Amino acid sequence: MNVLLLGASGRIGRRIASELLERGHEVTGTSRSGEIDEIDDPDFEAVAADATDADEIASLAADHDAVASALGPSDDADVDVLVEMAETVVEGLQRTDTDRLVWTGGAGGLYVGPDTMLIETEEFPDELEPLAQAAIDAYGVISEADDLRWTYLGPAAVIEPGERTGEYRTADRQLVADEDGESYISMEDFAVAFADELENDEAVHAYLGVGH
């Protein structure tokens, strides 16, 4: 596939790019500056893009088979831009024939009980609530785009750089945790899950939790 990867300069974005390239896909990676470090591959092109400009998104997406997003706010004070970017990406794609979208979301909107999302638990850090709520609101925007084949992937409660084992579990709108209640995924294995979903199209119109 020829994939447009939005937010390719971040820690998760770079790992998604590397995973896709290892699988033989062509990747156009975007960042605000157009500079993306640590990726050197003839099938990778780095470009500057404004993820709040629907015209720009439409122009870039038009020549690609799918759009992948690892977008995030540049700082904690600007978390609401995540919702604006979701609106922009959806609008941009709706102007093209490219209808496949896989989005890196958050864990806060995943359920840990019948009526309780992770963000609603006492253990959820107060300082992360604004970002988590913005990610939930962004999901609300994406989930209304019935004309797009979207998938929203939420990581485990803890996601950090680690080992690529190639192993993970998914659950529909549920936080993935082990038998001790620990919820963890390495960024490398999240990238594996992301690339698998982009390739197999098995969870269209779904919000999946991903964890070990």
Short mmCIF file of N, CA, C and O in Angstrom, two decimals, residues 2-108:
data_model
loop_
_atom_site.label_atom_id
_atom_site.label_comp_id
_atom_site.label_asym_id
_atom_site.label_seq_id
_atom_site.Cartn_x
_atom_site.Cartn_y
_atom_site.Cartn_z
N ASN A 2 0.28 2.32 -0.44
CA ASN A 2 0.89 3.64 -0.36
C ASN A 2 0.16 4.38 0.75
O ASN A 2 -1.01 4.73 0.60
N VAL A 3 0.82 4.60 1.89
CA VAL A 3 0.17 5.10 3.10
C VAL A 3 0.62 6.52 3.42
O VAL A 3 1.82 6.82 3.41
N LEU A 4 -0.34 7.38 3.71
CA LEU A 4 -0.05 8.71 4.24
C LEU A 4 -0.11 8.61 5.75
O LEU A 4 -1.16 8.29 6.32
N LEU A 5 1.01 8.86 6.41
CA LEU A 5 1.09 8.78 7.87
C LEU A 5 1.19 10.18 8.45
O LEU A 5 2.21 10.85 8.32
N LEU A 6 0.14 10.62 9.11
CA LEU A 6 0.11 11.94 9.75
C LEU A 6 0.72 11.84 11.14
O LEU A 6 0.41 10.93 11.90
N GLY A 7 1.58 12.80 11.46
CA GLY A 7 2.23 12.76 12.77
C GLY A 7 3.35 11.75 12.85
O GLY A 7 3.57 11.10 13.88
N ALA A 8 4.11 11.63 11.77
CA ALA A 8 5.15 10.59 11.70
C ALA A 8 6.39 10.90 12.51
O ALA A 8 7.25 10.03 12.67
N SER A 9 6.52 12.12 13.01
CA SER A 9 7.74 12.49 13.73
C SER A 9 7.71 12.13 15.21
O SER A 9 8.74 12.18 15.88
N GLY A 10 6.54 11.78 15.73
CA GLY A 10 6.43 11.43 17.14
C GLY A 10 6.97 10.04 17.44
O GLY A 10 7.28 9.27 16.53
N ARG A 11 7.01 9.71 18.73
CA ARG A 11 7.58 8.41 19.11
C ARG A 11 6.76 7.25 18.55
O ARG A 11 7.33 6.26 18.06
N ILE A 12 5.45 7.33 18.63
CA ILE A 12 4.62 6.27 18.07
C ILE A 12 4.61 6.35 16.55
O ILE A 12 4.68 5.32 15.86
N GLY A 13 4.53 7.55 16.00
CA GLY A 13 4.51 7.72 14.55
C GLY A 13 5.73 7.13 13.88
O GLY A 13 5.62 6.46 12.83
N ARG A 14 6.92 7.36 14.45
CA ARG A 14 8.14 6.80 13.85
C ARG A 14 8.12 5.28 13.87
O ARG A 14 8.58 4.63 12.93
N ARG A 15 7.58 4.71 14.92
CA ARG A 15 7.53 3.25 15.01
C ARG A 15 6.50 2.67 14.04
O ARG A 15 6.73 1.61 13.46
N ILE A 16 5.38 3.37 13.85
CA ILE A 16 4.42 2.92 12.85
C ILE A 16 5.03 2.98 11.45
O ILE A 16 4.90 2.06 10.65
N ALA A 17 5.74 4.07 11.17
CA ALA A 17 6.40 4.21 9.87
C ALA A 17 7.39 3.07 9.64
O ALA A 17 7.41 2.45 8.57
N SER A 18 8.21 2.79 10.63
CA SER A 18 9.21 1.73 10.49
C SER A 18 8.56 0.37 10.28
O SER A 18 9.02 -0.44 9.46
N GLU A 19 7.47 0.11 11.01
CA GLU A 19 6.77 -1.17 10.87
C GLU A 19 6.18 -1.32 9.47
O GLU A 19 6.29 -2.38 8.83
N LEU A 20 5.57 -0.26 8.96
CA LEU A 20 4.98 -0.30 7.62
C LEU A 20 6.05 -0.48 6.55
O LEU A 20 5.87 -1.24 5.59
N LEU A 21 7.16 0.20 6.72
CA LEU A 21 8.25 0.09 5.75
C LEU A 21 8.85 -1.31 5.76
O LEU A 21 9.18 -1.86 4.69
N GLU A 22 8.98 -1.90 6.93
CA GLU A 22 9.51 -3.27 7.03
C GLU A 22 8.62 -4.26 6.29
O GLU A 22 9.08 -5.29 5.81
N ARG A 23 7.35 -3.93 6.19
CA ARG A 23 6.39 -4.81 5.52
C ARG A 23 6.28 -4.54 4.03
O ARG A 23 5.47 -5.14 3.33
N GLY A 24 7.07 -3.60 3.53
CA GLY A 24 7.10 -3.35 2.11
C GLY A 24 6.15 -2.28 1.61
O GLY A 24 5.98 -2.12 0.39
N HIS A 25 5.53 -1.54 2.53
CA HIS A 25 4.63 -0.46 2.11
C HIS A 25 5.42 0.81 1.81
O HIS A 25 6.54 0.99 2.32
N GLU A 26 4.85 1.68 1.02
CA GLU A 26 5.41 3.00 0.79
C GLU A 26 4.73 3.97 1.75
O GLU A 26 3.51 3.92 1.91
N VAL A 27 5.53 4.84 2.37
CA VAL A 27 4.99 5.73 3.40
C VAL A 27 5.38 7.17 3.12
O VAL A 27 6.56 7.47 2.91
N THR A 28 4.38 8.04 3.12
CA THR A 28 4.62 9.48 3.14
C THR A 28 4.33 9.95 4.55
O THR A 28 3.19 9.87 5.02
N GLY A 29 5.35 10.39 5.24
CA GLY A 29 5.19 10.81 6.63
C GLY A 29 5.16 12.32 6.76
O GLY A 29 5.95 13.02 6.13
N THR A 30 4.22 12.82 7.56
CA THR A 30 4.11 14.26 7.73
C THR A 30 4.53 14.70 9.12
O THR A 30 4.43 13.95 10.09
N SER A 31 5.02 15.92 9.17
CA SER A 31 5.27 16.61 10.43
C SER A 31 5.05 18.09 10.18
O SER A 31 4.93 18.52 9.03
N ARG A 32 5.00 18.86 11.23
CA ARG A 32 4.79 20.30 11.05
C ARG A 32 5.93 20.94 10.26
O ARG A 32 5.72 21.82 9.43
N SER A 33 7.16 20.48 10.52
CA SER A 33 8.33 21.08 9.90
C SER A 33 8.73 20.39 8.59
O SER A 33 9.48 20.96 7.79
N GLY A 34 8.24 19.18 8.39
CA GLY A 34 8.68 18.40 7.25
C GLY A 34 9.95 17.61 7.51
O GLY A 34 10.45 16.93 6.62
N GLU A 35 10.45 17.68 8.74
CA GLU A 35 11.65 16.94 9.12
C GLU A 35 11.27 15.78 10.04
O GLU A 35 10.56 15.98 11.02
N ILE A 36 11.75 14.60 9.70
CA ILE A 36 11.46 13.41 10.49
C ILE A 36 12.76 12.64 10.67
O ILE A 36 13.36 12.17 9.70
N ASP A 37 13.22 12.56 11.90
CA ASP A 37 14.50 11.92 12.19
C ASP A 37 14.36 10.40 12.29
O ASP A 37 13.28 9.86 12.49
N GLU A 38 15.48 9.73 12.15
CA GLU A 38 15.63 8.30 12.45
C GLU A 38 14.99 7.36 11.43
O GLU A 38 14.94 6.16 11.66
N ILE A 39 14.49 7.89 10.32
CA ILE A 39 13.94 7.01 9.29
C ILE A 39 14.69 7.26 7.99
O ILE A 39 14.65 8.36 7.45
N ASP A 40 15.38 6.23 7.53
CA ASP A 40 16.15 6.32 6.29
C ASP A 40 15.79 5.14 5.41
O ASP A 40 16.31 4.03 5.58
N ASP A 41 14.86 5.35 4.49
CA ASP A 41 14.37 4.26 3.66
C ASP A 41 13.94 4.85 2.32
O ASP A 41 13.29 5.89 2.29
N PRO A 42 14.30 4.21 1.22
CA PRO A 42 13.93 4.76 -0.10
C PRO A 42 12.43 4.83 -0.33
O PRO A 42 11.97 5.57 -1.21
N ASP A 43 11.65 4.06 0.44
CA ASP A 43 10.20 4.07 0.28
C ASP A 43 9.51 5.04 1.24
O ASP A 43 8.29 5.01 1.39
N PHE A 44 10.33 5.89 1.89
CA PHE A 44 9.77 6.87 2.83
C PHE A 44 10.04 8.28 2.34
O PHE A 44 11.15 8.62 1.95
N GLU A 45 9.00 9.09 2.35
CA GLU A 45 9.12 10.50 2.00
C GLU A 45 8.57 11.35 3.14
O GLU A 45 7.44 11.12 3.59
N ALA A 46 9.34 12.31 3.60
CA ALA A 46 8.90 13.22 4.65
C ALA A 46 8.43 14.53 4.03
O ALA A 46 9.11 15.09 3.17
N VAL A 47 7.26 14.98 4.47
CA VAL A 47 6.70 16.23 3.95
C VAL A 47 6.15 17.05 5.10
O VAL A 47 5.75 16.51 6.13
N ALA A 48 6.11 18.37 4.90
CA ALA A 48 5.48 19.25 5.88
C ALA A 48 3.99 19.28 5.62
O ALA A 48 3.53 19.29 4.48
N ALA A 49 3.21 19.28 6.69
CA ALA A 49 1.76 19.33 6.55
C ALA A 49 1.14 19.96 7.78
O ALA A 49 1.62 19.77 8.91
N ASP A 50 0.07 20.70 7.55
CA ASP A 50 -0.72 21.29 8.62
C ASP A 50 -1.98 20.45 8.79
O ASP A 50 -2.85 20.45 7.93
N ALA A 51 -2.06 19.72 9.90
CA ALA A 51 -3.19 18.82 10.10
C ALA A 51 -4.46 19.54 10.50
O ALA A 51 -5.47 18.90 10.81
N THR A 52 -4.44 20.88 10.48
CA THR A 52 -5.67 21.64 10.70
C THR A 52 -6.10 22.34 9.42
O THR A 52 -6.93 23.24 9.46
N ASP A 53 -5.56 21.90 8.29
CA ASP A 53 -5.90 22.47 6.98
C ASP A 53 -6.50 21.37 6.11
O ASP A 53 -5.78 20.51 5.60
N ALA A 54 -7.82 21.39 5.93
CA ALA A 54 -8.50 20.32 5.20
C ALA A 54 -8.06 20.26 3.74
O ALA A 54 -7.98 19.17 3.15
N ASP A 55 -7.77 21.42 3.13
CA ASP A 55 -7.31 21.42 1.74
C ASP A 55 -5.99 20.67 1.62
O ASP A 55 -5.77 19.91 0.66
N GLU A 56 -5.11 20.89 2.58
CA GLU A 56 -3.80 20.23 2.55
C GLU A 56 -3.95 18.72 2.75
O GLU A 56 -3.30 17.93 2.06
N ILE A 57 -4.79 18.33 3.68
CA ILE A 57 -5.02 16.90 3.92
C ILE A 57 -5.60 16.25 2.68
O ILE A 57 -5.18 15.16 2.27
N ALA A 58 -6.57 16.89 2.05
CA ALA A 58 -7.19 16.34 0.84
C ALA A 58 -6.17 16.17 -0.27
O ALA A 58 -6.14 15.14 -0.97
N SER A 59 -5.32 17.17 -0.44
CA SER A 59 -4.31 17.12 -1.50
C SER A 59 -3.32 15.98 -1.27
O SER A 59 -2.97 15.25 -2.19
N LEU A 60 -2.87 15.81 -0.03
CA LEU A 60 -1.92 14.76 0.29
C LEU A 60 -2.55 13.37 0.22
O LEU A 60 -1.95 12.42 -0.28
N ALA A 61 -3.78 13.24 0.71
CA ALA A 61 -4.43 11.92 0.79
C ALA A 61 -4.85 11.38 -0.56
O ALA A 61 -4.96 10.16 -0.74
N ALA A 62 -5.07 12.26 -1.52
CA ALA A 62 -5.65 11.86 -2.80
C ALA A 62 -4.84 10.78 -3.51
O ALA A 62 -5.40 9.95 -4.23
N ASP A 63 -3.54 10.77 -3.35
CA ASP A 63 -2.69 9.81 -4.05
C ASP A 63 -2.31 8.60 -3.21
O ASP A 63 -1.37 7.87 -3.55
N HIS A 64 -3.03 8.38 -2.12
CA HIS A 64 -2.67 7.29 -1.21
C HIS A 64 -3.81 6.30 -1.05
O HIS A 64 -4.99 6.64 -1.19
N ASP A 65 -3.45 5.06 -0.72
CA ASP A 65 -4.45 4.00 -0.52
C ASP A 65 -5.12 4.10 0.84
O ASP A 65 -6.26 3.66 1.01
N ALA A 66 -4.41 4.64 1.81
CA ALA A 66 -4.93 4.72 3.16
C ALA A 66 -4.25 5.86 3.90
O ALA A 66 -3.14 6.28 3.54
N VAL A 67 -4.92 6.33 4.95
CA VAL A 67 -4.35 7.36 5.80
C VAL A 67 -4.24 6.80 7.22
O VAL A 67 -5.19 6.21 7.74
N ALA A 68 -3.07 6.95 7.80
CA ALA A 68 -2.81 6.54 9.17
C ALA A 68 -2.50 7.78 9.99
O ALA A 68 -1.85 8.70 9.50
N SER A 69 -2.98 7.82 11.21
CA SER A 69 -2.75 8.99 12.05
C SER A 69 -2.10 8.61 13.37
O SER A 69 -2.58 7.74 14.09
N ALA A 70 -1.00 9.30 13.67
CA ALA A 70 -0.40 9.26 15.00
C ALA A 70 -0.34 10.69 15.52
O ALA A 70 0.59 11.07 16.23
N LEU A 71 -1.33 11.49 15.14
CA LEU A 71 -1.35 12.90 15.51
C LEU A 71 -1.57 13.09 17.00
O LEU A 71 -2.29 12.32 17.65
N GLY A 72 -0.97 14.14 17.52
CA GLY A 72 -1.17 14.51 18.91
C GLY A 72 -0.86 15.97 19.10
O GLY A 72 -0.20 16.58 18.24
N PRO A 73 -1.33 16.57 20.19
CA PRO A 73 -1.03 17.98 20.44
C PRO A 73 0.45 18.18 20.73
O PRO A 73 1.13 17.28 21.24
N SER A 74 0.94 19.35 20.40
CA SER A 74 2.37 19.63 20.60
C SER A 74 2.71 19.87 22.06
O SER A 74 3.84 19.70 22.48
N ASP A 75 1.73 20.27 22.85
CA ASP A 75 1.97 20.46 24.28
C ASP A 75 0.63 20.33 25.01
O ASP A 75 -0.44 20.35 24.41
N ASP A 76 0.72 20.20 26.33
CA ASP A 76 -0.48 19.95 27.13
C ASP A 76 -1.47 21.11 27.10
O ASP A 76 -2.66 20.92 27.35
N ALA A 77 -1.00 22.32 26.80
CA ALA A 77 -1.88 23.48 26.79
C ALA A 77 -2.73 23.54 25.54
O ALA A 77 -3.65 24.35 25.43
N ASP A 78 -2.45 22.67 24.57
CA ASP A 78 -3.10 22.75 23.27
C ASP A 78 -3.85 21.45 22.96
O ASP A 78 -3.93 21.05 21.81
N VAL A 79 -4.40 20.81 23.98
CA VAL A 79 -4.99 19.49 23.76
C VAL A 79 -6.23 19.54 22.86
O VAL A 79 -6.52 18.58 22.15
N ASP A 80 -6.96 20.65 22.87
CA ASP A 80 -8.17 20.73 22.06
C ASP A 80 -7.89 20.69 20.57
O ASP A 80 -8.81 20.44 19.77
N VAL A 81 -6.64 20.94 20.17
CA VAL A 81 -6.30 20.87 18.75
C VAL A 81 -6.49 19.46 18.21
O VAL A 81 -6.69 19.26 17.01
N LEU A 82 -6.49 18.47 19.11
CA LEU A 82 -6.69 17.09 18.68
C LEU A 82 -8.07 16.91 18.05
O LEU A 82 -8.23 16.21 17.05
N VAL A 83 -9.06 17.56 18.63
CA VAL A 83 -10.42 17.49 18.07
C VAL A 83 -10.47 18.22 16.73
O VAL A 83 -11.07 17.73 15.76
N GLU A 84 -9.81 19.38 16.67
CA GLU A 84 -9.76 20.13 15.41
C GLU A 84 -9.09 19.30 14.32
O GLU A 84 -9.55 19.29 13.16
N MET A 85 -8.02 18.59 14.66
CA MET A 85 -7.33 17.77 13.67
C MET A 85 -8.21 16.62 13.20
O MET A 85 -8.21 16.27 12.02
N ALA A 86 -8.97 16.02 14.11
CA ALA A 86 -9.88 14.96 13.71
C ALA A 86 -10.92 15.49 12.73
O ALA A 86 -11.22 14.84 11.71
N GLU A 87 -11.47 16.64 13.02
CA GLU A 87 -12.46 17.25 12.12
C GLU A 87 -11.85 17.53 10.75
O GLU A 87 -12.47 17.29 9.71
N THR A 88 -10.61 18.04 10.77
CA THR A 88 -9.94 18.39 9.52
C THR A 88 -9.62 17.17 8.68
O THR A 88 -9.82 17.17 7.46
N VAL A 89 -9.10 16.13 9.32
CA VAL A 89 -8.73 14.92 8.58
C VAL A 89 -9.98 14.28 7.97
O VAL A 89 -9.96 13.86 6.80
N VAL A 90 -11.04 14.19 8.74
CA VAL A 90 -12.28 13.63 8.21
C VAL A 90 -12.78 14.45 7.03
O VAL A 90 -13.11 13.90 5.97
N GLU A 91 -12.80 15.76 7.19
CA GLU A 91 -13.26 16.62 6.10
C GLU A 91 -12.37 16.48 4.87
O GLU A 91 -12.85 16.40 3.73
N GLY A 92 -11.06 16.45 5.09
CA GLY A 92 -10.14 16.31 3.97
C GLY A 92 -10.33 15.01 3.22
O GLY A 92 -10.37 14.98 1.98
N LEU A 93 -10.48 13.89 3.95
CA LEU A 93 -10.67 12.60 3.30
C LEU A 93 -11.99 12.53 2.56
O LEU A 93 -12.09 11.89 1.50
N GLN A 94 -12.99 13.17 3.09
CA GLN A 94 -14.30 13.15 2.43
C GLN A 94 -14.30 13.87 1.09
O GLN A 94 -15.23 13.72 0.31
N ARG A 95 -13.25 14.61 0.82
CA ARG A 95 -13.11 15.28 -0.48
C ARG A 95 -12.36 14.42 -1.49
O ARG A 95 -12.13 14.84 -2.62
N THR A 96 -11.95 13.23 -1.07
CA THR A 96 -11.14 12.36 -1.93
C THR A 96 -11.81 11.00 -2.09
O THR A 96 -12.85 10.72 -1.49
N ASP A 97 -11.17 10.14 -2.87
CA ASP A 97 -11.62 8.75 -3.00
C ASP A 97 -10.95 7.84 -1.98
O ASP A 97 -11.21 6.63 -1.96
N THR A 98 -10.07 8.39 -1.15
CA THR A 98 -9.38 7.61 -0.11
C THR A 98 -10.28 7.54 1.11
O THR A 98 -10.54 8.57 1.74
N ASP A 99 -10.75 6.35 1.45
CA ASP A 99 -11.72 6.25 2.54
C ASP A 99 -11.24 5.42 3.72
O ASP A 99 -11.98 5.21 4.68
N ARG A 100 -9.99 4.94 3.69
CA ARG A 100 -9.48 4.12 4.80
C ARG A 100 -8.68 4.98 5.75
O ARG A 100 -7.72 5.66 5.35
N LEU A 101 -9.06 4.97 7.03
CA LEU A 101 -8.41 5.77 8.05
C LEU A 101 -8.21 4.93 9.31
O LEU A 101 -9.16 4.37 9.84
N VAL A 102 -6.97 4.85 9.77
CA VAL A 102 -6.67 4.20 11.05
C VAL A 102 -6.04 5.25 11.95
O VAL A 102 -5.06 5.90 11.57
N TRP A 103 -6.61 5.42 13.14
CA TRP A 103 -6.27 6.55 14.02
C TRP A 103 -5.70 6.04 15.34
O TRP A 103 -6.27 5.16 15.98
N THR A 104 -4.58 6.61 15.76
CA THR A 104 -4.02 6.33 17.08
C THR A 104 -4.78 7.15 18.11
O THR A 104 -4.68 8.39 18.13
N GLY A 105 -5.55 6.49 18.94
CA GLY A 105 -6.36 7.18 19.94
C GLY A 105 -5.78 7.07 21.33
O GLY A 105 -4.58 6.87 21.50
N GLY A 106 -6.65 7.18 22.32
CA GLY A 106 -6.22 7.14 23.71
C GLY A 106 -6.88 6.00 24.46
O GLY A 106 -7.86 5.41 24.01
N ALA A 107 -6.35 5.72 25.65
CA ALA A 107 -6.89 4.66 26.49
C ALA A 107 -8.05 5.15 27.35
O ALA A 107 -8.85 4.35 27.84
N GLY A 108 -8.15 6.47 27.55
CA GLY A 108 -9.12 7.01 28.49
C GLY A 108 -10.56 6.67 28.17
O GLY A 108 -11.40 6.56 29.08
#
